[in-house]
Amino acid sequence: MKVGIDLLHFATANYYLGLDTFAAEKNIDVDKFYVGIGQEKMSIASPDEDIVSLAAKAAAPILQKINSSEISAVLFATESGVDQSKSAGVFLHGLLNLSNRCRVVEFKQACYAGAAALQMATALVKANPKEKILVIAADVAKYDLETSGEATQGCGAVAMLVTESPRILEIEPGSGYYTDDVMDFWRPNSRTTALVDGKYSTKVYLNSLKQVWEHFTESTGKSFTDIDYFCYHIPFTKMAEKAHQTLVRKAGVKLTQAQFEAQTLPGQLYNRIIGNSYSASLFISFISLLDNLTSNIENKRVSFFSYGSGCVAEFFTGVMQPGYQSVLMTEKHKAQIDKRTPLTYIQYLEFHQQMGASDENIVLNINNYGPYRLAGIKDHKRYYEKMDN
Ligand code: CAA
């Protein structure tokens, strides 16, 4: 039985900060960002946007195409949870009017949790083919001002419907995985911004890639040349480039520059202009690959490297299904990116200061264009609304 991703859609915020604006404000050569870390823009969440509103925007177009009462579980992966106890997925369940005959749970392990949720959804459907599982990976990547991480913020949510006989990608059995208790990036409960040991985190990321590759090749018998396209967790696109160079060296293969770029570049285009979205970034990379390739890649194999600081990593593969192009939502993705509004540096500072800063009573101004937004907080409870647009 084939199991995997049947439908796939992402959402990002309505605003972005250009790294040219950022560089000018900080008096830094913009090529440090355009070339050095490979980023152009960061999607910035307004105060009335969070992982729940982003997740609802990501999931709604999928639910319009199916009988949403059949969703049997929502597995919600995030680093930027909105409550220490209640799963963000339960807020989403209410907002999207899903069936009460559904289980909802939140997954956490920094940027890795989306891959964990996808693997567990696949296993659940294999155990019971009637299951239709909504996997969400959603994050707002937020660092303190004037820190090394500030230029690598962003936000986004990916919704994936996992079913038997999937129309987009069959997830293949077998993977390589790795855990090591390290402090490269973390966020104590009291903080809304992550702490990071930036340079160290890039080293741990690359070491984890080598470890999961060894495990993956040993446990599946597959080799580099069995894979056609490579998607990576992308905190910034230069990291994915370094990851692919590392994998090519590790696997002992020789590639021309054109082959190297063909395997990875289309899967970086969206991430370059959205920024980091932690648990969602690997899957935004996959969507970027599908939306930006000009050729049909039916029956081709795509690999996924998920890395979550702290750290847990996994390398797995999937096979593109015949006819997949007919169910892609490319136009919706492109329109959403194109209609974002640029922020001035001062507006960015205002959003940064307010976003997720407090759980005190507040009625939030409408900045988020919808169709879902965080309306306010009352008695420490978050209230979401659907807008008529
Ligand atoms: N023109 C071209 N290139 C330039 C340049 C210029 N004018 N100025 C600088 N550069 C290059 C540098 O040479 C450097 O290249 P290399 O990495 O190849 O050496 C690159 O631009 C970055 O410059 P710096 O090292 O000086 O940048 P920095 O000190 O500001 O930090 C960073 C970079 C550590 C990645 C920082 O952005 C950071 O802390 N980011 C957050 C942490 C992160 O994303 N880690 C990734 C791995 S962990 C993970 O993946 C989980 C997660 O999502 C967080």
Short mmCIF file of C-alpha atoms and ligand atoms in Angstrom, two decimals:
data_model
loop_
_atom_site.label_atom_id
_atom_site.label_comp_id
_atom_site.label_asym_id
_atom_site.label_seq_id
_atom_site.Cartn_x
_atom_site.Cartn_y
_atom_site.Cartn_z
CA MET A 1 0.00 0.00 0.00
CA LYS A 2 1.29 3.48 -0.91
CA VAL A 3 0.98 6.18 1.78
CA GLY A 4 2.12 9.77 1.68
CA ILE A 5 1.22 13.37 0.82
CA ASP A 6 -2.07 13.66 -1.04
CA LEU A 7 -2.44 17.46 -0.97
CA LEU A 8 -0.06 20.22 0.06
CA HIS A 9 -0.40 23.97 0.60
CA PHE A 10 1.51 26.66 2.47
CA ALA A 11 0.83 30.08 3.96
CA THR A 12 3.08 32.93 5.01
CA ALA A 13 2.55 36.36 6.55
CA ASN A 14 1.23 39.39 4.63
CA TYR A 15 4.36 41.45 5.31
CA TYR A 16 8.08 41.21 4.68
CA LEU A 17 11.22 43.08 5.57
CA GLY A 18 13.70 43.34 2.70
CA LEU A 19 17.23 42.53 3.73
CA ASP A 20 18.26 45.56 1.65
CA THR A 21 16.24 47.73 4.10
CA PHE A 22 17.75 45.82 7.02
CA ALA A 23 21.31 46.20 5.66
CA ALA A 24 20.89 49.94 5.00
CA GLU A 25 19.60 50.50 8.55
CA LYS A 26 22.48 48.58 10.11
CA ASN A 27 25.09 49.95 7.69
CA ILE A 28 26.09 46.46 6.52
CA ASP A 29 27.00 45.50 2.92
CA VAL A 30 23.78 43.91 1.56
CA ASP A 31 25.83 41.16 -0.11
CA LYS A 32 26.45 39.70 3.33
CA PHE A 33 22.77 38.69 3.12
CA TYR A 34 22.19 38.28 -0.63
CA VAL A 35 25.43 36.30 -1.15
CA GLY A 36 26.88 35.40 2.28
CA ILE A 37 23.75 33.78 3.78
CA GLY A 38 21.66 33.67 0.59
CA GLN A 39 18.56 35.52 1.78
CA GLU A 40 16.62 38.44 0.27
CA LYS A 41 13.48 38.91 2.36
CA MET A 42 11.97 37.78 5.67
CA SER A 43 8.20 37.28 6.06
CA ILE A 44 7.19 39.13 9.21
CA ALA A 45 4.08 38.25 11.22
CA SER A 46 1.85 41.12 12.30
CA PRO A 47 0.65 41.04 15.95
CA ASP A 48 -2.67 39.49 14.80
CA GLU A 49 -0.88 36.62 13.01
CA ASP A 50 0.48 33.52 14.76
CA ILE A 51 1.03 29.85 14.06
CA VAL A 52 -2.69 29.10 14.40
CA SER A 53 -3.84 31.74 11.88
CA LEU A 54 -1.00 30.74 9.53
CA ALA A 55 -1.92 27.06 9.90
CA ALA A 56 -5.61 27.80 9.19
CA LYS A 57 -4.64 29.70 6.03
CA ALA A 58 -2.41 26.81 4.98
CA ALA A 59 -5.03 24.13 5.61
CA ALA A 60 -8.23 25.81 4.35
CA PRO A 61 -7.62 25.31 0.59
CA ILE A 62 -6.97 21.60 1.24
CA LEU A 63 -10.17 21.20 3.24
CA GLN A 64 -12.15 22.83 0.40
CA LYS A 65 -11.08 19.94 -1.85
CA ILE A 66 -12.09 17.07 0.46
CA ASN A 67 -14.78 16.05 2.90
CA SER A 68 -13.17 17.68 5.93
CA SER A 69 -15.29 15.66 8.38
CA GLU A 70 -13.10 12.68 7.41
CA ILE A 71 -9.97 14.18 9.02
CA SER A 72 -9.19 11.66 11.77
CA ALA A 73 -6.16 13.39 13.34
CA VAL A 74 -4.37 16.73 13.32
CA LEU A 75 -0.65 16.46 14.08
CA PHE A 76 0.64 20.00 14.63
CA ALA A 77 4.41 20.55 14.65
CA THR A 78 5.82 23.81 15.97
CA GLU A 79 8.64 25.46 17.89
CA SER A 80 6.56 28.59 18.51
CA GLY A 81 3.58 27.14 20.42
CA VAL A 82 0.95 29.58 21.69
CA ASP A 83 0.12 27.77 24.94
CA GLN A 84 2.15 25.62 27.33
CA SER A 85 -0.72 23.17 27.74
CA LYS A 86 -3.30 23.36 24.94
CA SER A 87 -2.19 22.18 21.53
CA ALA A 88 -2.22 24.83 18.80
CA GLY A 89 -3.98 22.18 16.74
CA VAL A 90 -7.05 22.32 19.00
CA PHE A 91 -7.45 26.06 18.31
CA LEU A 92 -7.08 25.17 14.62
CA HIS A 93 -9.62 22.34 14.93
CA GLY A 94 -12.20 24.85 16.24
CA LEU A 95 -11.40 27.51 13.69
CA LEU A 96 -11.76 25.04 10.78
CA ASN A 97 -14.86 23.30 12.20
CA LEU A 98 -13.32 19.83 12.06
CA SER A 99 -15.19 16.77 13.28
CA ASN A 100 -15.19 15.94 17.01
CA ARG A 101 -14.21 12.41 15.98
CA CYS A 102 -10.63 13.49 15.58
CA ARG A 103 -7.49 13.46 17.76
CA VAL A 104 -5.19 16.46 17.95
CA VAL A 105 -1.70 16.70 19.35
CA GLU A 106 1.28 19.06 19.22
CA PHE A 107 4.77 17.88 18.27
CA LYS A 108 7.89 19.68 19.49
CA GLN A 109 11.58 19.31 18.71
CA ALA A 110 12.68 22.64 17.24
CA CYS A 111 12.63 22.50 13.42
CA TYR A 112 12.53 18.67 13.29
CA ALA A 113 8.96 18.15 14.55
CA GLY A 114 7.29 18.46 11.11
CA ALA A 115 9.22 15.44 9.83
CA ALA A 116 8.30 13.49 12.98
CA ALA A 117 4.61 14.34 12.49
CA LEU A 118 4.75 13.32 8.82
CA GLN A 119 6.41 9.98 9.64
CA MET A 120 3.90 9.26 12.40
CA ALA A 121 0.97 10.17 10.17
CA THR A 122 2.35 7.79 7.53
CA ALA A 123 2.60 5.00 10.11
CA LEU A 124 -0.97 5.63 11.34
CA VAL A 125 -2.37 5.43 7.80
CA LYS A 126 -0.38 2.25 7.14
CA ALA A 127 -1.96 0.75 10.27
CA ASN A 128 -5.45 1.88 9.23
CA PRO A 129 -5.94 3.01 5.61
CA LYS A 130 -9.18 4.82 6.51
CA GLU A 131 -7.24 7.49 8.39
CA LYS A 132 -6.95 10.91 6.73
CA ILE A 133 -4.44 12.94 8.68
CA LEU A 134 -3.79 16.65 8.55
CA VAL A 135 -0.13 17.32 9.29
CA ILE A 136 0.74 20.94 10.04
CA ALA A 137 4.22 22.42 10.37
CA ALA A 138 3.99 26.08 11.38
CA ASP A 139 6.41 28.53 12.93
CA VAL A 140 7.27 32.15 13.48
CA ALA A 141 11.08 32.34 13.63
CA LYS A 142 11.86 35.21 15.97
CA TYR A 143 15.22 36.28 17.43
CA ASP A 144 16.19 39.26 19.58
CA LEU A 145 17.07 42.49 17.81
CA GLU A 146 20.80 43.05 17.24
CA THR A 147 21.67 39.35 17.42
CA SER A 148 23.29 37.17 14.74
CA GLY A 149 19.99 35.39 14.17
CA GLU A 150 18.02 38.58 13.45
CA ALA A 151 18.67 38.43 9.69
CA THR A 152 17.40 34.84 9.56
CA GLN A 153 13.85 35.40 10.83
CA GLY A 154 10.71 34.56 8.84
CA CYS A 155 7.48 32.63 9.21
CA GLY A 156 5.27 30.13 7.45
CA ALA A 157 2.98 27.14 7.77
CA VAL A 158 2.62 24.05 5.61
CA ALA A 159 -0.45 21.81 5.63
CA MET A 160 -0.13 18.26 4.30
CA LEU A 161 -2.93 15.76 3.92
CA VAL A 162 -1.57 12.25 4.51
CA THR A 163 -3.61 9.38 3.04
CA GLU A 164 -3.33 6.06 1.29
CA SER A 165 -2.92 6.22 -2.54
CA PRO A 166 -1.51 9.76 -2.27
CA ARG A 167 -1.65 11.99 -5.33
CA ILE A 168 1.63 13.87 -4.76
CA LEU A 169 4.31 11.89 -2.93
CA GLU A 170 4.65 8.36 -1.64
CA ILE A 171 6.77 8.38 1.54
CA GLU A 172 9.18 5.46 1.28
CA PRO A 173 9.85 3.12 4.20
CA GLY A 174 13.22 3.42 5.96
CA SER A 175 15.15 6.49 7.04
CA GLY A 176 18.33 7.57 8.79
CA TYR A 177 18.02 9.38 12.10
CA TYR A 178 20.23 10.89 14.80
CA THR A 179 19.89 12.53 18.22
CA ASP A 180 22.54 14.31 20.30
CA ASP A 181 21.95 16.43 23.43
CA VAL A 182 23.58 19.75 22.42
CA MET A 183 22.81 23.43 23.04
CA ASP A 184 23.05 25.07 19.62
CA PHE A 185 19.58 26.73 19.66
CA TRP A 186 16.95 26.72 22.41
CA ARG A 187 14.11 28.78 23.89
CA PRO A 188 13.43 28.73 27.66
CA ASN A 189 9.71 28.79 28.55
CA SER A 190 9.77 32.46 29.57
CA ARG A 191 11.06 33.69 26.21
CA THR A 192 9.33 34.56 22.91
CA THR A 193 12.67 34.72 21.09
CA ALA A 194 15.10 31.88 20.51
CA LEU A 195 18.68 31.82 21.79
CA VAL A 196 21.31 30.48 19.45
CA ASP A 197 25.01 29.73 19.26
CA GLY A 198 25.00 30.56 15.55
CA LYS A 199 28.32 29.28 14.19
CA TYR A 200 28.17 26.18 16.39
CA SER A 201 24.62 25.45 15.14
CA THR A 202 25.83 25.34 11.53
CA LYS A 203 28.52 22.80 12.48
CA VAL A 204 26.05 20.60 14.37
CA TYR A 205 23.65 20.79 11.39
CA LEU A 206 26.33 19.53 8.97
CA ASN A 207 27.57 16.83 11.34
CA SER A 208 23.97 15.61 11.80
CA LEU A 209 23.58 15.41 8.03
CA LYS A 210 26.64 13.15 7.78
CA GLN A 211 25.33 10.95 10.61
CA VAL A 212 21.84 10.50 9.14
CA TRP A 213 23.27 9.85 5.68
CA GLU A 214 25.37 6.97 7.05
CA HIS A 215 22.34 5.53 8.83
CA PHE A 216 20.08 6.08 5.79
CA THR A 217 22.41 4.33 3.35
CA GLU A 218 23.03 1.43 5.76
CA SER A 219 19.36 0.89 6.56
CA THR A 220 17.83 1.40 3.09
CA GLY A 221 20.63 0.29 0.75
CA LYS A 222 20.01 3.44 -1.34
CA SER A 223 22.85 5.63 -2.58
CA PHE A 224 23.27 9.23 -3.77
CA THR A 225 22.58 8.38 -7.40
CA ASP A 226 19.20 6.86 -6.48
CA ILE A 227 18.01 10.36 -5.53
CA ASP A 228 16.98 12.95 -8.12
CA TYR A 229 16.20 16.04 -5.98
CA PHE A 230 17.37 17.03 -2.50
CA CYS A 231 15.32 19.14 -0.07
CA TYR A 232 16.94 20.43 3.10
CA HIS A 233 15.86 22.19 6.25
CA ILE A 234 16.64 25.80 5.26
CA PRO A 235 17.37 28.31 8.03
CA PHE A 236 18.98 30.35 5.21
CA THR A 237 19.69 29.11 1.70
CA LYS A 238 23.50 29.18 2.02
CA MET A 239 23.07 26.48 4.69
CA ALA A 240 21.32 24.23 2.15
CA GLU A 241 24.09 24.88 -0.38
CA LYS A 242 26.71 23.91 2.22
CA ALA A 243 24.64 20.87 3.16
CA HIS A 244 24.53 19.64 -0.43
CA GLN A 245 28.29 20.22 -0.86
CA THR A 246 28.84 18.19 2.33
CA LEU A 247 26.62 15.35 1.11
CA VAL A 248 28.26 15.26 -2.33
CA ARG A 249 31.70 14.99 -0.66
CA LYS A 250 30.50 12.39 1.84
CA ALA A 251 28.92 10.27 -0.91
CA GLY A 252 32.11 10.60 -3.01
CA VAL A 253 30.29 11.71 -6.19
CA LYS A 254 31.36 14.30 -8.76
CA LEU A 255 28.75 16.78 -10.03
CA THR A 256 28.97 19.61 -12.54
CA GLN A 257 27.78 23.00 -11.27
CA ALA A 258 24.67 22.60 -13.47
CA GLN A 259 23.85 19.20 -11.93
CA PHE A 260 24.44 20.56 -8.42
CA GLU A 261 22.07 23.46 -9.02
CA ALA A 262 19.42 21.33 -10.74
CA GLN A 263 19.25 19.05 -7.68
CA THR A 264 18.82 21.83 -5.12
CA LEU A 265 18.17 25.35 -6.47
CA PRO A 266 14.43 25.16 -7.32
CA GLY A 267 13.90 23.96 -3.74
CA GLN A 268 15.43 27.15 -2.33
CA LEU A 269 13.61 29.89 -4.27
CA TYR A 270 10.67 30.39 -1.89
CA ASN A 271 12.83 30.03 1.23
CA ARG A 272 15.15 32.79 -0.03
CA ILE A 273 12.26 35.29 0.04
CA ILE A 274 10.32 33.93 3.03
CA GLY A 275 13.15 33.35 5.50
CA ASN A 276 13.34 30.68 8.17
CA SER A 277 10.08 29.03 9.18
CA TYR A 278 11.66 26.38 11.44
CA SER A 279 9.49 23.21 11.25
CA ALA A 280 7.83 24.37 8.00
CA SER A 281 11.00 25.28 6.11
CA LEU A 282 11.82 21.78 4.78
CA PHE A 283 8.32 21.45 3.38
CA ILE A 284 8.30 24.98 1.94
CA SER A 285 11.49 23.86 0.19
CA PHE A 286 9.61 20.84 -1.22
CA ILE A 287 6.76 23.08 -2.41
CA SER A 288 9.32 25.48 -3.91
CA LEU A 289 10.84 22.56 -5.82
CA LEU A 290 7.47 21.45 -7.20
CA ASP A 291 6.25 24.96 -8.05
CA ASN A 292 9.45 26.14 -9.71
CA LEU A 293 10.55 23.12 -11.72
CA THR A 294 9.69 23.43 -15.38
CA SER A 295 9.89 19.67 -16.02
CA ASN A 296 7.54 16.92 -14.90
CA ILE A 297 9.21 14.76 -12.22
CA GLU A 298 6.72 11.87 -12.04
CA ASN A 299 8.34 8.74 -10.54
CA LYS A 300 11.46 10.69 -9.49
CA ARG A 301 12.83 10.33 -5.97
CA VAL A 302 13.09 13.34 -3.66
CA SER A 303 15.07 13.29 -0.40
CA PHE A 304 14.28 15.24 2.75
CA PHE A 305 16.81 16.27 5.40
CA SER A 306 15.10 17.49 8.55
CA TYR A 307 17.23 19.14 11.23
CA GLY A 308 15.96 20.37 14.60
CA SER A 309 18.47 22.01 16.89
CA GLY A 310 19.08 20.48 20.22
CA CYS A 311 19.34 18.16 18.22
CA VAL A 312 17.36 15.57 16.23
CA ALA A 313 17.75 14.93 12.49
CA GLU A 314 16.25 12.55 9.94
CA PHE A 315 16.88 11.75 6.27
CA PHE A 316 14.10 10.08 4.29
CA THR A 317 12.83 9.84 0.72
CA GLY A 318 9.64 9.85 -1.29
CA VAL A 319 8.61 9.14 -4.87
CA MET A 320 6.62 11.63 -6.97
CA GLN A 321 3.28 10.20 -8.07
CA PRO A 322 1.99 10.14 -11.67
CA GLY A 323 -0.32 13.12 -12.31
CA TYR A 324 0.92 15.06 -9.25
CA GLN A 325 1.06 18.34 -11.20
CA SER A 326 -2.73 18.43 -11.55
CA VAL A 327 -3.22 18.84 -7.76
CA LEU A 328 -0.49 21.40 -7.01
CA MET A 329 -1.60 24.84 -5.76
CA THR A 330 1.23 26.76 -7.40
CA GLU A 331 -0.79 29.86 -8.36
CA LYS A 332 -2.11 30.27 -4.81
CA HIS A 333 1.43 30.04 -3.41
CA LYS A 334 2.87 32.54 -5.87
CA ALA A 335 0.00 35.01 -5.44
CA GLN A 336 0.42 34.92 -1.68
CA ILE A 337 4.13 35.67 -1.85
CA ASP A 338 3.64 38.40 -4.46
CA LYS A 339 0.91 40.26 -2.57
CA ARG A 340 2.96 40.74 0.62
CA THR A 341 3.50 44.34 1.71
CA PRO A 342 7.05 45.59 2.39
CA LEU A 343 7.65 47.00 5.87
CA THR A 344 9.78 49.99 6.72
CA TYR A 345 12.36 49.33 9.39
CA ILE A 346 10.25 51.24 11.95
CA GLN A 347 7.13 49.17 11.14
CA TYR A 348 9.22 46.00 11.46
CA LEU A 349 10.36 47.10 14.94
CA GLU A 350 6.74 47.73 15.99
CA PHE A 351 5.62 44.27 14.80
CA HIS A 352 8.67 42.63 16.37
CA GLN A 353 8.00 44.28 19.72
CA GLN A 354 4.27 43.42 19.83
CA MET A 355 4.14 39.98 18.21
CA GLY A 356 3.50 37.31 20.88
CA ALA A 357 4.87 39.59 23.59
CA SER A 358 2.13 39.24 26.21
CA ASP A 359 -1.02 37.36 27.18
CA GLU A 360 -2.66 40.42 28.77
CA ASN A 361 -6.11 41.60 27.57
CA ILE A 362 -5.92 43.16 24.12
CA VAL A 363 -8.12 43.73 21.08
CA LEU A 364 -5.77 43.54 18.10
CA ASN A 365 -5.87 45.99 15.19
CA ILE A 366 -6.48 44.39 11.81
CA ASN A 367 -3.15 44.09 10.00
CA ASN A 368 -3.53 40.48 8.88
CA TYR A 369 -5.54 40.32 5.60
CA GLY A 370 -7.08 36.98 6.64
CA PRO A 371 -8.99 34.81 6.01
CA TYR A 372 -8.03 33.87 9.60
CA ARG A 373 -6.55 36.07 12.31
CA LEU A 374 -5.90 36.33 16.02
CA ALA A 375 -8.57 38.83 17.13
CA GLY A 376 -7.39 39.37 20.70
CA ILE A 377 -6.69 38.00 24.13
CA LYS A 378 -9.11 38.15 27.06
CA ASP A 379 -8.60 36.62 30.50
CA HIS A 380 -5.43 34.98 29.10
CA LYS A 381 -7.49 33.23 26.40
CA ARG A 382 -6.72 33.66 22.71
CA TYR A 383 -9.62 34.47 20.35
CA TYR A 384 -9.37 33.76 16.62
CA GLU A 385 -11.74 34.83 13.87
CA LYS A 386 -12.57 34.05 10.26
CA MET A 387 -12.79 37.14 8.12
CA ASP A 388 -15.12 37.56 5.17
CA ASN A 389 -12.66 37.74 2.29
N1 CAA B 1 29.67 39.66 0.72
C1 CAA B 1 29.59 38.31 0.59
N2 CAA B 1 29.65 37.46 1.66
C2 CAA B 1 29.77 37.99 2.88
C3 CAA B 1 29.85 39.39 3.08
C4 CAA B 1 29.80 40.25 1.93
N3 CAA B 1 29.86 41.56 2.03
N4 CAA B 1 29.98 39.63 4.40
C5 CAA B 1 29.96 38.41 5.02
N5 CAA B 1 29.84 37.44 4.10
C6 CAA B 1 29.76 35.99 4.33
C7 CAA B 1 30.74 35.48 5.39
O1 CAA B 1 32.01 35.24 4.84
C8 CAA B 1 30.03 34.23 5.86
O2 CAA B 1 30.26 33.20 4.94
P1 CAA B 1 30.63 31.72 5.46
O3 CAA B 1 29.50 31.28 6.35
O4 CAA B 1 30.71 30.92 4.21
O5 CAA B 1 31.91 31.84 6.21
C9 CAA B 1 28.54 34.60 5.74
O6 CAA B 1 28.47 35.73 4.89
C10 CAA B 1 27.91 34.99 7.07
O7 CAA B 1 28.68 35.99 7.65
P2 CAA B 1 29.04 35.94 9.19
O8 CAA B 1 29.56 34.58 9.54
O9 CAA B 1 29.88 37.10 9.53
O10 CAA B 1 27.56 36.14 9.75
P3 CAA B 1 27.02 36.20 11.21
O11 CAA B 1 28.07 36.24 12.22
O12 CAA B 1 26.06 37.33 11.20
O13 CAA B 1 26.24 34.82 11.43
C11 CAA B 1 24.86 32.97 11.29
C12 CAA B 1 25.74 33.93 10.50
C13 CAA B 1 25.67 32.34 12.42
C14 CAA B 1 24.37 31.86 10.40
C15 CAA B 1 23.64 33.77 11.88
O14 CAA B 1 22.85 34.21 10.83
C16 CAA B 1 22.80 33.00 12.87
O15 CAA B 1 23.13 32.91 14.06
N6 CAA B 1 21.61 32.46 12.42
C17 CAA B 1 20.69 31.75 13.29
C18 CAA B 1 21.16 30.33 13.54
C19 CAA B 1 20.96 29.43 12.35
O16 CAA B 1 20.16 29.67 11.48
N7 CAA B 1 21.72 28.32 12.33
C20 CAA B 1 21.62 27.37 11.25
C21 CAA B 1 21.87 25.96 11.72
S1 CAA B 1 20.75 25.56 13.05
C22 CAA B 1 19.25 25.23 12.29
O17 CAA B 1 19.19 25.03 11.10
C23 CAA B 1 18.01 25.25 13.13
C24 CAA B 1 17.31 26.55 12.90
O18 CAA B 1 16.48 26.66 12.00
C25 CAA B 1 17.66 27.67 13.74
#
